[in-house]
Coordinates of C-alpha atoms in Angstrom, one line a residue:
Chain A
M28 CA 0.0 0.0 0.0
T29 CA 3.0 2.3 -0.1
V30 CA 2.2 5.1 -2.4
V31 CA 5.1 7.4 -2.1
T32 CA 7.8 8.0 0.5
H33 CA 9.7 11.2 0.8
E34 CA 11.4 13.0 3.5
A35 CA 8.5 15.2 4.4
G36 CA 5.3 13.3 4.3
A37 CA 5.0 9.6 5.0
P38 CA 2.0 8.2 3.2
S39 CA 0.2 7.1 6.4
G40 CA 0.2 7.8 10.1
A41 CA 2.1 11.1 9.8
A42 CA 0.2 14.3 10.5
P43 CA -0.6 16.2 7.3
P44 CA 1.4 19.4 6.9
S45 CA 0.1 22.5 8.6
G46 CA -2.5 24.5 6.8
D47 CA -6.2 25.2 6.8
P48 CA -7.8 21.7 6.7
G49 CA -10.4 23.4 4.5
D50 CA -7.8 23.7 1.7
A51 CA -7.8 21.1 -1.0
I52 CA -4.1 21.4 -1.8
V53 CA -1.4 23.0 0.3
T54 CA 2.3 23.0 -0.5
H55 CA 5.2 24.4 1.4
G56 CA 8.5 24.9 -0.3
L57 CA 7.8 22.1 -2.7
T58 CA 10.9 21.6 -4.8
K59 CA 11.8 19.0 -7.5
R60 CA 15.3 18.8 -8.8
F61 CA 15.7 16.1 -11.4
R62 CA 18.9 14.1 -11.8
G63 CA 21.2 16.3 -13.8
G64 CA 20.5 19.3 -11.6
Q65 CA 17.6 20.8 -13.5
V66 CA 15.1 22.4 -11.1
A67 CA 11.7 21.8 -12.4
V68 CA 9.8 23.2 -9.4
D69 CA 11.4 25.6 -7.0
A70 CA 10.1 26.2 -3.5
L71 CA 6.4 26.2 -4.4
D72 CA 4.0 27.6 -1.8
L73 CA 0.6 26.9 -3.3
T74 CA -2.8 27.0 -1.6
V75 CA -5.9 25.8 -3.3
P76 CA -9.1 26.5 -1.4
R77 CA -11.8 23.9 -1.3
G78 CA -14.6 24.5 -3.7
S79 CA -12.6 26.7 -6.0
V80 CA -11.9 26.3 -9.7
F81 CA -8.2 26.9 -9.6
G82 CA -6.4 27.7 -12.7
F83 CA -2.7 26.6 -12.7
L84 CA -1.2 28.8 -15.4
G85 CA 2.2 28.8 -17.0
P86 CA 3.9 28.4 -20.3
N87 CA 4.8 24.9 -21.5
G88 CA 7.8 23.7 -19.4
S89 CA 7.2 25.9 -16.4
G90 CA 6.8 23.0 -14.0
K91 CA 3.0 22.6 -13.9
T92 CA 3.0 18.9 -14.8
T93 CA 5.9 18.1 -12.4
T94 CA 3.9 19.8 -9.6
I95 CA 0.8 17.7 -10.5
R96 CA 2.9 14.6 -10.6
M97 CA 4.2 15.3 -7.1
L98 CA 0.7 16.0 -5.8
L99 CA -0.4 12.6 -7.1
G100 CA 2.5 10.8 -5.6
L101 CA 4.1 9.9 -8.9
V102 CA 7.2 11.9 -8.4
A103 CA 8.9 12.4 -5.0
P104 CA 9.7 16.0 -4.1
T105 CA 13.4 16.8 -3.5
A106 CA 12.3 19.1 -0.7
G107 CA 9.3 20.6 0.9
D108 CA 5.9 19.0 1.7
Y109 CA 2.4 19.0 0.6
S110 CA -1.0 17.8 1.6
V111 CA -4.0 16.9 -0.5
L112 CA -7.4 17.1 1.0
G113 CA -5.7 17.4 4.4
M114 CA -5.1 13.7 4.7
P115 CA -2.4 11.1 3.9
L116 CA -2.0 10.7 0.2
A117 CA -3.0 7.0 0.1
R118 CA -6.3 8.0 1.7
A119 CA -6.7 11.2 -0.4
L120 CA -6.1 9.7 -3.8
P121 CA -9.3 7.7 -4.1
R122 CA -11.1 11.0 -3.7
V123 CA -9.1 12.6 -6.4
G124 CA -9.8 12.3 -10.1
A125 CA -6.9 13.1 -12.3
L126 CA -6.0 13.8 -15.9
V127 CA -2.2 13.9 -16.2
E128 CA -0.4 14.9 -19.4
G129 CA -3.0 13.6 -21.8
P130 CA -4.9 10.4 -22.1
A131 CA -3.2 7.0 -21.8
F132 CA -5.2 3.9 -22.3
Y133 CA -4.9 0.3 -23.6
P134 CA -5.4 0.6 -27.3
Y135 CA -6.7 -2.9 -27.8
L136 CA -9.5 -2.5 -25.1
S137 CA -12.8 -0.7 -25.6
G138 CA -13.5 2.6 -23.8
E139 CA -15.6 0.8 -21.3
A140 CA -13.1 -2.0 -20.6
N141 CA -10.4 0.7 -20.2
L142 CA -12.4 2.5 -17.5
L143 CA -13.2 -0.8 -15.7
R144 CA -9.4 -1.5 -15.7
F145 CA -8.6 1.8 -13.9
D146 CA -11.6 1.3 -11.6
A147 CA -10.2 -2.1 -10.6
A148 CA -6.9 -0.4 -9.6
D149 CA -8.7 1.8 -7.0
P150 CA -8.8 -0.3 -3.8
T151 CA -11.7 1.6 -2.5
A152 CA -13.9 1.2 -5.5
A153 CA -16.5 -1.5 -5.2
G154 CA -16.5 -4.0 -8.1
A155 CA -20.3 -4.5 -7.8
T156 CA -21.0 -1.0 -8.8
A157 CA -18.2 -0.7 -11.4
R158 CA -20.3 -1.1 -14.5
T159 CA -22.9 1.4 -13.3
R160 CA -20.3 4.0 -12.4
V161 CA -18.4 3.4 -15.7
G162 CA -21.7 3.8 -17.6
E163 CA -22.4 7.1 -15.8
A164 CA -19.0 8.5 -16.4
L165 CA -19.2 7.7 -20.1
E166 CA -22.6 9.3 -20.3
R167 CA -21.3 12.4 -18.5
V168 CA -18.7 13.0 -21.2
G169 CA -21.0 11.9 -24.1
L170 CA -19.2 8.7 -25.0
S171 CA -22.0 6.2 -24.2
A172 CA -22.4 5.4 -27.9
A173 CA -18.7 4.7 -28.3
A174 CA -18.4 2.6 -25.1
G175 CA -17.8 -0.6 -26.9
K176 CA -15.4 0.8 -29.5
R177 CA -11.7 0.0 -29.2
F178 CA -9.7 2.9 -27.8
R179 CA -7.4 2.5 -30.9
N180 CA -10.2 3.8 -33.1
Y181 CA -11.1 6.8 -30.9
S182 CA -10.5 10.3 -32.3
L183 CA -8.3 12.7 -30.4
G184 CA -11.3 14.4 -28.9
M185 CA -12.9 11.1 -27.8
R186 CA -9.6 10.1 -26.2
Q187 CA -9.5 13.3 -24.2
R188 CA -13.1 12.8 -23.1
L189 CA -12.4 9.2 -22.0
A190 CA -9.6 10.5 -19.9
I191 CA -12.0 13.0 -18.2
A192 CA -14.5 10.1 -17.8
A193 CA -11.8 8.1 -16.0
A194 CA -11.3 11.1 -13.6
L195 CA -15.0 11.0 -12.9
L196 CA -15.3 7.3 -12.0
G197 CA -15.8 7.7 -8.3
P198 CA -17.1 10.3 -5.9
R199 CA -14.5 13.0 -6.2
E200 CA -13.6 15.8 -3.9
L201 CA -10.8 17.1 -6.0
L202 CA -10.4 16.9 -9.8
V203 CA -6.9 17.5 -11.1
L204 CA -7.0 18.3 -14.9
D205 CA -3.8 18.8 -16.7
E206 CA -4.4 20.7 -19.9
P207 CA -7.9 19.2 -20.3
T208 CA -8.7 21.0 -23.6
N209 CA -5.5 19.9 -25.4
G210 CA -6.4 18.4 -28.8
L211 CA -10.0 19.4 -28.6
D212 CA -11.8 21.3 -31.3
P213 CA -13.7 24.5 -30.3
Q214 CA -16.9 22.6 -29.7
G215 CA -15.0 20.1 -27.5
T216 CA -13.3 22.9 -25.6
R217 CA -16.7 24.5 -24.8
E218 CA -18.0 21.2 -23.6
V219 CA -15.1 20.7 -21.3
R220 CA -15.6 24.2 -19.9
A221 CA -19.2 23.5 -19.3
L222 CA -18.4 20.2 -17.7
V223 CA -15.9 21.8 -15.3
K224 CA -18.4 24.4 -14.3
E225 CA -21.0 21.7 -13.7
I226 CA -18.6 19.6 -11.6
A227 CA -17.6 22.7 -9.6
A228 CA -21.2 23.5 -9.0
D229 CA -21.5 20.1 -7.3
G230 CA -19.0 21.3 -4.8
T231 CA -15.9 19.5 -6.2
T232 CA -12.7 21.5 -6.2
V233 CA -11.2 21.6 -9.6
F234 CA -7.5 22.2 -10.2
V235 CA -6.9 22.8 -13.8
S236 CA -3.6 23.5 -15.4
S237 CA -3.4 25.3 -18.7
H238 CA -1.1 27.3 -20.9
L239 CA -4.1 29.1 -22.3
L240 CA -4.7 32.3 -20.3
A241 CA -8.1 33.0 -21.8
E242 CA -9.3 29.5 -20.9
V243 CA -8.4 30.0 -17.2
E244 CA -10.0 33.4 -17.2
Q245 CA -13.3 32.0 -18.4
M246 CA -13.4 28.9 -16.2
C247 CA -11.7 29.7 -12.9
T248 CA -12.4 31.5 -9.7
H249 CA -8.7 31.4 -8.6
A250 CA -5.4 31.2 -10.4
A251 CA -1.7 30.7 -9.8
I252 CA 0.9 31.7 -12.3
M253 CA 4.1 29.6 -12.8
R254 CA 7.2 30.7 -14.7
T255 CA 10.3 28.5 -15.0
G256 CA 9.5 26.5 -11.8
N257 CA 8.6 29.5 -9.7
L258 CA 5.2 30.7 -8.5
V259 CA 4.8 34.3 -9.8
A260 CA 1.4 35.0 -8.3
Q261 CA -1.7 33.4 -6.9
G262 CA -5.1 34.4 -5.7
T263 CA -8.6 35.0 -6.9
I264 CA -8.9 36.1 -10.5
A265 CA -10.3 39.4 -9.3
S266 CA -7.3 40.0 -7.0
L267 CA -4.9 39.1 -9.7
N268 CA -6.5 41.5 -12.1
G269 CA -6.8 44.1 -9.3
G270 CA -3.3 45.2 -9.6
L271 CA -3.9 46.5 -13.0
T272 CA -6.3 49.2 -14.1
T273 CA -8.8 49.4 -16.9
R274 CA -7.6 51.5 -19.8
I275 CA -9.2 53.3 -22.7
R276 CA -7.7 53.0 -26.1
V277 CA -8.4 55.5 -28.9
E278 CA -7.5 54.7 -32.5
T279 CA -7.0 57.9 -34.4
P280 CA -4.8 59.5 -37.1
D281 CA -4.5 62.6 -34.8
A282 CA -2.6 60.9 -32.0
A283 CA -1.1 64.1 -30.6
D284 CA -4.5 65.9 -30.4
A285 CA -6.1 62.9 -28.9
A286 CA -3.4 62.7 -26.2
R287 CA -3.9 66.4 -25.4
V288 CA -7.6 65.9 -25.0
L289 CA -7.2 62.8 -22.8
D290 CA -4.7 64.7 -20.7
A291 CA -7.1 67.7 -20.4
L292 CA -9.8 65.3 -19.2
G293 CA -7.6 64.4 -16.3
L294 CA -6.8 60.8 -17.4
A295 CA -3.6 59.4 -15.9
D296 CA -0.8 57.7 -17.7
V297 CA -1.5 58.9 -21.2
R298 CA 0.6 57.0 -23.7
S299 CA 0.7 57.9 -27.3
A300 CA 1.8 55.4 -30.0
A301 CA 0.3 56.5 -33.3
P302 CA -2.2 55.5 -34.5
E303 CA -3.2 54.7 -30.9
V304 CA -3.4 56.6 -27.7
T305 CA -4.2 54.8 -24.4
A306 CA -4.8 56.1 -20.9
E307 CA -6.1 54.8 -17.6
L308 CA -9.8 55.1 -17.6
G309 CA -10.2 55.9 -14.0
G310 CA -13.8 56.5 -13.1
Q311 CA -14.7 58.3 -16.3
A312 CA -17.4 57.3 -18.7
P313 CA -16.1 56.2 -22.1
E314 CA -19.0 57.8 -24.0
E315 CA -18.1 61.2 -22.5
I316 CA -14.5 60.8 -23.4
N317 CA -15.6 60.0 -27.0
A318 CA -17.8 63.1 -27.0
A319 CA -14.9 65.3 -25.8
L320 CA -12.6 63.9 -28.5
V321 CA -15.2 64.5 -31.2
R322 CA -15.8 68.0 -29.9
E323 CA -12.1 68.8 -30.2
G324 CA -12.2 67.6 -33.8
V325 CA -10.2 64.4 -33.2
A326 CA -11.1 61.8 -35.8
V327 CA -11.9 58.7 -33.8
R328 CA -11.6 55.5 -35.8
G329 CA -12.0 53.2 -32.9
L330 CA -12.5 53.4 -29.2
A331 CA -12.2 50.5 -26.7
V332 CA -12.2 49.9 -23.0
V333 CA -9.4 47.5 -22.3
R334 CA -10.0 45.5 -19.1
P335 CA -6.8 43.9 -17.7
S336 CA -6.4 40.3 -18.7
L337 CA -4.4 37.6 -17.0
E338 CA -1.9 38.0 -19.8
D339 CA -1.4 41.6 -18.8
V340 CA -0.9 40.4 -15.2
F341 CA 1.6 37.9 -16.4
V342 CA 3.5 40.4 -18.6
G343 CA 3.4 42.9 -15.7
L344 CA 4.8 40.4 -13.3
T345 CA 7.4 38.8 -15.4
G346 CA 8.2 41.4 -18.0
E347 CA 7.8 38.8 -20.7
G348 CA 5.3 37.7 -23.2
F349 CA 3.4 34.6 -22.0
D350 CA 4.3 32.4 -24.9
V351 CA 8.0 33.1 -24.6
D352 CA 9.6 30.3 -22.8
G353 CA 12.6 28.0 -22.8
Chain B
M29 CA -28.3 1.4 -5.6
S30 CA -31.9 2.3 -5.4
T31 CA -31.9 2.9 -1.7
A32 CA -28.7 4.7 -2.0
E33 CA -29.9 7.3 -4.4
T34 CA -32.5 8.5 -2.0
E35 CA -29.7 9.6 0.4
V36 CA -27.7 11.4 -2.3
D37 CA -26.1 14.6 -1.1
V38 CA -28.2 17.2 -2.9
R39 CA -25.2 19.3 -3.8
R40 CA -23.9 16.6 -6.2
T41 CA -25.3 15.1 -9.3
P42 CA -25.9 11.3 -9.4
G43 CA -22.8 10.5 -11.4
L44 CA -20.5 11.8 -8.7
V45 CA -22.3 10.8 -5.6
P46 CA -20.7 8.5 -3.1
V47 CA -24.1 7.1 -2.2
T48 CA -24.6 5.5 1.2
E49 CA -21.0 4.7 1.8
T50 CA -20.4 8.4 2.3
M51 CA -22.7 8.3 5.3
R52 CA -21.1 5.2 6.7
T53 CA -17.6 6.7 6.2
V54 CA -18.5 9.7 8.3
E55 CA -20.0 7.5 11.0
R56 CA -17.1 5.1 11.1
E57 CA -14.4 7.8 11.3
P58 CA -15.9 10.8 12.9
G59 CA -12.6 12.7 13.0
A60 CA -11.5 11.8 9.5
A61 CA -13.6 14.2 7.5
P62 CA -12.9 17.8 8.0
A63 CA -15.9 20.0 8.7
G64 CA -17.5 21.6 5.8
P65 CA -16.5 19.7 2.7
P66 CA -18.4 16.5 2.1
A67 CA -16.7 13.2 2.8
A68 CA -16.4 10.9 -0.2
A69 CA -14.8 7.6 -1.1
P70 CA -15.0 4.9 1.6
P71 CA -11.7 3.6 3.0
P72 CA -10.5 0.3 1.7
S73 CA -13.1 -1.8 3.5
R74 CA -12.2 -5.0 1.8
P75 CA -8.5 -4.8 0.7
V76 CA -8.4 -8.5 -0.1
A77 CA -11.4 -8.4 -2.4
A78 CA -9.9 -5.3 -4.1
F79 CA -6.6 -7.1 -4.5
W80 CA -8.3 -10.0 -6.2
R81 CA -10.3 -7.7 -8.4
L82 CA -7.1 -6.0 -9.6
L83 CA -5.4 -9.4 -10.2
G84 CA -8.5 -10.5 -12.1
S85 CA -8.2 -7.4 -14.3
E86 CA -4.5 -8.1 -14.8
L87 CA -5.2 -11.8 -15.8
G88 CA -7.9 -10.6 -18.1
L89 CA -5.5 -8.3 -19.9
T90 CA -2.8 -11.0 -20.1
F91 CA -4.9 -13.9 -21.3
R92 CA -7.2 -11.9 -23.6
R93 CA -4.2 -10.3 -25.3
P94 CA -3.8 -11.8 -28.8
R95 CA 0.0 -11.8 -28.6
N96 CA -0.1 -14.0 -25.5
Q97 CA -2.7 -16.2 -26.9
V98 CA -0.5 -16.8 -30.0
M99 CA 2.4 -17.6 -27.8
L100 CA 0.3 -20.2 -25.9
A101 CA -0.9 -21.7 -29.2
V102 CA 2.7 -22.0 -30.5
L103 CA 3.7 -23.7 -27.3
A104 CA 0.8 -26.1 -27.6
S105 CA 1.7 -26.9 -31.2
V106 CA 5.3 -28.0 -30.4
P107 CA 4.5 -31.2 -28.6
L108 CA 2.1 -32.0 -31.4
L109 CA 4.9 -31.6 -34.0
I110 CA 7.3 -33.6 -31.9
G111 CA 4.7 -36.3 -31.5
I112 CA 4.0 -36.5 -35.2
G113 CA 7.8 -36.5 -36.0
L114 CA 8.5 -39.3 -33.6
R115 CA 5.5 -41.3 -34.8
I116 CA 6.9 -41.1 -38.4
A117 CA 10.4 -42.0 -37.2
A118 CA 9.2 -44.9 -35.1
G119 CA 7.0 -46.2 -37.9
D120 CA 10.0 -47.3 -40.0
E121 CA 11.3 -50.0 -37.8
A122 CA 11.9 -50.8 -34.1
V123 CA 14.2 -48.1 -32.7
G124 CA 15.7 -47.6 -29.3
G125 CA 16.7 -44.6 -27.2
L126 CA 14.5 -41.6 -27.0
I127 CA 12.3 -42.4 -30.0
G128 CA 11.8 -45.8 -28.8
A129 CA 10.8 -44.7 -25.3
V130 CA 8.2 -42.3 -26.6
A131 CA 7.0 -44.7 -29.2
G132 CA 6.6 -47.3 -26.5
N133 CA 4.6 -45.1 -24.1
S134 CA 2.3 -42.1 -24.6
L135 CA 3.2 -40.4 -21.3
M136 CA 6.9 -40.1 -22.2
L137 CA 6.0 -37.4 -24.8
T138 CA 5.4 -34.9 -22.0
F139 CA 8.9 -35.3 -20.6
V140 CA 10.4 -35.1 -24.1
S141 CA 8.4 -32.0 -24.9
F142 CA 9.5 -30.3 -21.7
S143 CA 13.2 -31.1 -22.5
F144 CA 12.8 -29.5 -25.9
L145 CA 10.9 -26.4 -24.7
V146 CA 12.2 -25.6 -21.2
L147 CA 15.5 -24.0 -22.3
L148 CA 14.2 -21.6 -24.9
L149 CA 10.6 -21.3 -26.0
M150 CA 9.0 -21.4 -22.6
P151 CA 11.5 -18.8 -21.2
V152 CA 10.8 -16.6 -24.2
S153 CA 7.0 -16.5 -23.5
V154 CA 7.5 -15.9 -19.7
A155 CA 10.1 -13.2 -20.5
V156 CA 7.6 -11.5 -22.8
V157 CA 4.8 -11.3 -20.1
G158 CA 7.2 -10.5 -17.3
G159 CA 9.3 -8.0 -19.2
D160 CA 6.2 -6.2 -20.4
S161 CA 4.5 -6.1 -17.0
V162 CA 5.7 -2.7 -15.7
A163 CA 7.6 -1.3 -18.7
G164 CA 4.6 -1.8 -21.0
E165 CA 2.4 0.2 -18.7
A166 CA 5.1 2.9 -18.3
G167 CA 5.6 3.1 -22.1
A168 CA 1.9 3.4 -22.7
G169 CA 1.5 6.0 -20.0
T170 CA -1.2 3.8 -18.2
L171 CA 1.1 3.4 -15.3
R172 CA 0.6 6.9 -14.1
Y173 CA -3.2 6.5 -14.1
L174 CA -3.0 3.1 -12.3
L175 CA -0.8 4.7 -9.6
A176 CA -3.0 7.8 -9.3
A177 CA -6.1 5.5 -9.0
P178 CA -4.3 4.7 -6.6
A179 CA -3.2 1.1 -7.2
G180 CA -0.4 1.4 -4.7
R181 CA 3.1 0.6 -5.8
T182 CA 3.7 -2.5 -3.7
R183 CA 0.2 -3.8 -4.4
L184 CA 0.5 -3.2 -8.1
L185 CA 3.9 -4.9 -8.2
A186 CA 2.6 -7.9 -6.3
V187 CA -0.3 -8.2 -8.8
K188 CA 2.1 -7.9 -11.7
Y189 CA 4.4 -10.6 -10.4
L190 CA 1.5 -12.9 -9.4
N191 CA 0.1 -12.5 -12.9
A192 CA 3.5 -13.4 -14.4
V193 CA 3.7 -16.5 -12.2
L194 CA 0.2 -17.6 -13.2
F195 CA 1.1 -17.1 -16.8
A196 CA 4.3 -19.1 -16.3
Y197 CA 2.2 -22.0 -14.9
A198 CA -0.3 -21.6 -17.8
V199 CA 2.6 -22.0 -20.2
T200 CA 3.7 -25.1 -18.4
I201 CA 0.3 -26.6 -18.2
V202 CA -0.4 -25.9 -21.8
V203 CA 2.7 -27.8 -22.9
A204 CA 1.9 -30.7 -20.6
L205 CA -1.7 -31.0 -21.7
S206 CA -0.8 -30.7 -25.4
A207 CA 1.9 -33.4 -25.0
L208 CA -0.4 -35.6 -23.0
V209 CA -3.3 -35.5 -25.5
T210 CA -0.9 -35.9 -28.5
G211 CA 0.8 -38.8 -26.7
L212 CA -2.5 -40.6 -25.9
V213 CA -3.7 -40.2 -29.5
L214 CA -0.5 -41.3 -31.2
F215 CA 1.2 -43.8 -28.9
P216 CA 0.1 -46.8 -26.8
V217 CA -0.9 -46.3 -23.2
G218 CA 0.8 -48.5 -20.6
P219 CA 3.2 -48.7 -17.7
V220 CA 6.0 -46.1 -18.0
T221 CA 9.6 -47.2 -18.2
L222 CA 11.7 -44.8 -16.2
L223 CA 15.3 -43.8 -16.8
S224 CA 16.4 -46.1 -14.0
G225 CA 14.9 -49.0 -16.0
S226 CA 12.0 -49.8 -13.6
T227 CA 8.4 -49.3 -14.6
V228 CA 5.6 -47.5 -12.9
S229 CA 1.8 -47.6 -13.5
V230 CA 0.0 -45.1 -15.7
A231 CA -1.5 -43.4 -12.6
E232 CA 1.9 -43.0 -11.1
G233 CA 3.1 -41.7 -14.5
L234 CA 0.4 -39.1 -14.5
L235 CA 1.3 -38.1 -10.9
R236 CA 4.9 -37.7 -12.0
I237 CA 3.8 -35.4 -14.8
L238 CA 2.0 -33.3 -12.2
V239 CA 5.1 -33.1 -10.1
T240 CA 7.0 -32.0 -13.3
V241 CA 4.5 -29.3 -14.0
G242 CA 4.9 -28.0 -10.5
Y243 CA 8.6 -28.0 -10.7
V244 CA 9.0 -26.5 -14.2
G245 CA 6.4 -23.9 -13.4
A246 CA 8.4 -22.8 -10.3
G247 CA 11.5 -22.6 -12.5
M248 CA 9.6 -20.3 -14.9
A249 CA 8.3 -18.3 -12.0
A250 CA 12.0 -17.6 -11.0
L251 CA 12.6 -16.3 -14.5
A252 CA 9.4 -14.2 -14.3
A253 CA 11.0 -12.5 -11.2
I254 CA 14.0 -11.5 -13.2
A255 CA 11.8 -10.3 -16.1
V256 CA 9.6 -8.2 -13.8
A257 CA 12.6 -6.7 -12.0
L258 CA 14.2 -5.7 -15.3
S259 CA 10.8 -4.3 -16.3
T260 CA 10.9 -1.8 -13.5
F261 CA 14.1 -0.2 -14.9
T262 CA 12.8 0.8 -18.3
E263 CA 9.8 2.2 -20.2
V264 CA 10.5 0.1 -23.2
S265 CA 9.1 -3.4 -22.7
I266 CA 11.1 -5.0 -25.5
G267 CA 14.2 -3.8 -23.7
A268 CA 13.3 -5.8 -20.5
I269 CA 12.2 -8.8 -22.6
A270 CA 15.5 -8.8 -24.6
A271 CA 17.6 -8.3 -21.5
T272 CA 15.9 -11.3 -19.8
M273 CA 16.5 -13.5 -22.8
V274 CA 20.1 -12.3 -23.0
L275 CA 20.6 -13.5 -19.4
V276 CA 19.0 -16.9 -20.3
I277 CA 21.3 -17.3 -23.3
V278 CA 24.4 -16.2 -21.5
A279 CA 23.6 -18.7 -18.7
Q280 CA 23.4 -21.5 -21.3
V281 CA 26.7 -20.4 -22.9
I282 CA 28.4 -20.5 -19.5
R283 CA 27.0 -24.0 -19.0
A284 CA 28.5 -25.1 -22.3
I285 CA 32.1 -24.0 -21.3
P286 CA 33.7 -26.8 -19.2
Q287 CA 36.1 -24.3 -17.5
L288 CA 33.1 -22.4 -16.1
D289 CA 31.4 -25.6 -14.6
F290 CA 31.7 -24.2 -11.1
L291 CA 29.1 -21.5 -12.1
A292 CA 26.6 -24.0 -13.3
P293 CA 24.8 -24.6 -9.9
Y294 CA 24.0 -20.9 -9.7
L295 CA 22.3 -20.7 -13.1
L296 CA 18.6 -21.2 -13.7
P297 CA 18.8 -23.3 -16.9
T298 CA 20.9 -25.9 -15.0
W299 CA 17.9 -26.4 -12.7
W300 CA 15.2 -26.2 -15.3
T301 CA 16.4 -29.4 -16.9
R302 CA 16.6 -31.2 -13.6
F303 CA 12.9 -32.0 -13.9
D304 CA 14.2 -35.4 -15.2
A305 CA 14.7 -36.3 -11.5
V306 CA 11.0 -37.4 -11.6
L307 CA 12.0 -40.1 -14.0
R308 CA 14.3 -41.7 -11.4
S309 CA 13.1 -44.5 -9.2
P310 CA 12.2 -43.4 -6.7
I311 CA 11.9 -39.7 -7.6
D312 CA 15.1 -37.8 -6.8
L313 CA 13.6 -35.5 -4.3
A314 CA 16.9 -34.1 -3.2
A315 CA 17.6 -32.7 -6.7
L316 CA 14.1 -31.3 -7.0
G317 CA 14.4 -29.8 -3.5
Q318 CA 17.7 -28.1 -4.4
G319 CA 16.2 -26.8 -7.6
L320 CA 13.3 -25.3 -5.8
L321 CA 15.6 -23.7 -3.3
V322 CA 17.5 -22.0 -6.2
F323 CA 14.2 -20.9 -7.7
G324 CA 13.2 -19.5 -4.4
A325 CA 16.5 -17.6 -4.0
Y326 CA 16.1 -16.1 -7.4
I327 CA 12.5 -15.1 -6.7
G328 CA 13.4 -13.5 -3.3
L329 CA 16.4 -11.6 -4.8
F330 CA 14.7 -10.3 -7.9
C331 CA 11.4 -9.4 -6.2
S332 CA 13.4 -7.4 -3.7
I333 CA 15.2 -5.6 -6.5
A334 CA 11.9 -4.9 -8.3
W335 CA 10.3 -3.7 -5.1
A336 CA 13.2 -1.4 -4.1
R337 CA 13.3 0.1 -7.6
F338 CA 9.6 0.4 -8.2
T339 CA 8.7 2.0 -4.9
G340 CA 11.4 4.6 -5.1
K341 CA 11.0 5.5 -8.7
D342 CA 9.8 8.8 -10.1
I343 CA 7.1 8.0 -12.7
T344 CA 7.7 10.5 -15.4
S345 CA 6.2 8.6 -18.3

């Protein structure tokens, strides 16, 4: 029954690391250095509150998957400790549904047989109810019709859905989804988002990693941002965005005039970069700014209110574009 | 299920609900579930049943897999071919030696088949299943999902090894049965003449075949331990399979070099062929016992290696 042993948290008997027992995931100084010295995750302090939909953001290669592998007991941390659902990992894992680094199934088995196989691996799952639960999980992801089809013949989207179905086999308190929309078409992506919302509405904590900022903004209540193994920021989406202000952007051939007008209106941080002028919106109404511009004879080609996105947060925190990574 | 669904926690949808076991979990371990969030999966209430369920799943995968079925079919066909060949050879005229022994008694074909298969074909099929056991799952990525389920590393390894042992015995039994049926069809049934020259009854002969199956199966189980241990070191199952076969072949090469005779008692193939002890009168129990001790030592050593490696390994596949 040994699941994982590492210096900080024995799988059973040991008291879970300190932290609010109400948190689904807590890590303290969690570090993973692979052989060869490469530090994949560096002193991670992560707190995932129960009931949240937590977006774990970062470019490819920033240590998200290694963190998830540590949380699931697949990889032993080099240092630090963590607790999942506030209990020893061997007891927590049956309550955790996981999708790690894409689907992996037996190609020669049907979708249903694959799920039965993974269900059999869970020592807390009752064999008597297995078929019912597998059927429900398949229905949940819309794969009932393909249940008897071999996994080999599944399309990319069906494979991804089967992996999500596997994560939904039992009663889950925490769902860990690593890049759940990878390989899905726009329709499939929407369906996954809807499913995540539905699951979260049931009270299950969802920990979803992604390299797509927009996806996290749409699905999540909380987020953490990783960059090259380090945690850059974490908190509610609102608090992450809170550090940045809403700006107004004016598209005009008369950039200099427009900048003067915005300045005169008392807007802060006016930046002019023809053919665009931007400024902090403050509390002003965009329509009045537009009226003022037109009154002053500025030709307005476009006017937009730019709300801060997580991408801006990321750029602001790291000074880098999100997709730039090594 | 029907009574359970009436107690469903209203915050969850039916697909995710732990049904009545949720309630029982909370009652059984009042301190276990933190206040607020709902308790879920019950603790392993019947670990033994769960173990057998996983083993059943493993056996299903192994024996339903076409590759393994083909291997068993090939193994079953060899005694048939040997039997037909000997029948043709014996038809010409009265011959002595091996052909004569088989031609004179149907049960002898089983022992002859084992002596043909025990050094190469049977080890290959056992190496395939054992070498694929952990490496195959790692290569396909299914290992991470099994362990996250959580299968438990020691538990999964125990299931994998037991599965390989059962396959090793299946291989042995298939060879014995095929040889027995072929022998009964092609050759006369009667008292068996042993290597010592004395004869035993048909019933006694069958009993000795049973002892042979037990002994040869144990020898194959020892090889399975090596294969499973090697399987924990790689994500490429063919690598573990090939490495196991290389060890088998190297052992046979060493046996063929007279100057290295002192190594022979430590090599598995030396003891695999010792099943002929059952053809002595009485059965050479000392030889069989010593063979079983060697098999046991191999099993203990390589299972320990496999366990140490597998429980401490980072699963990055």
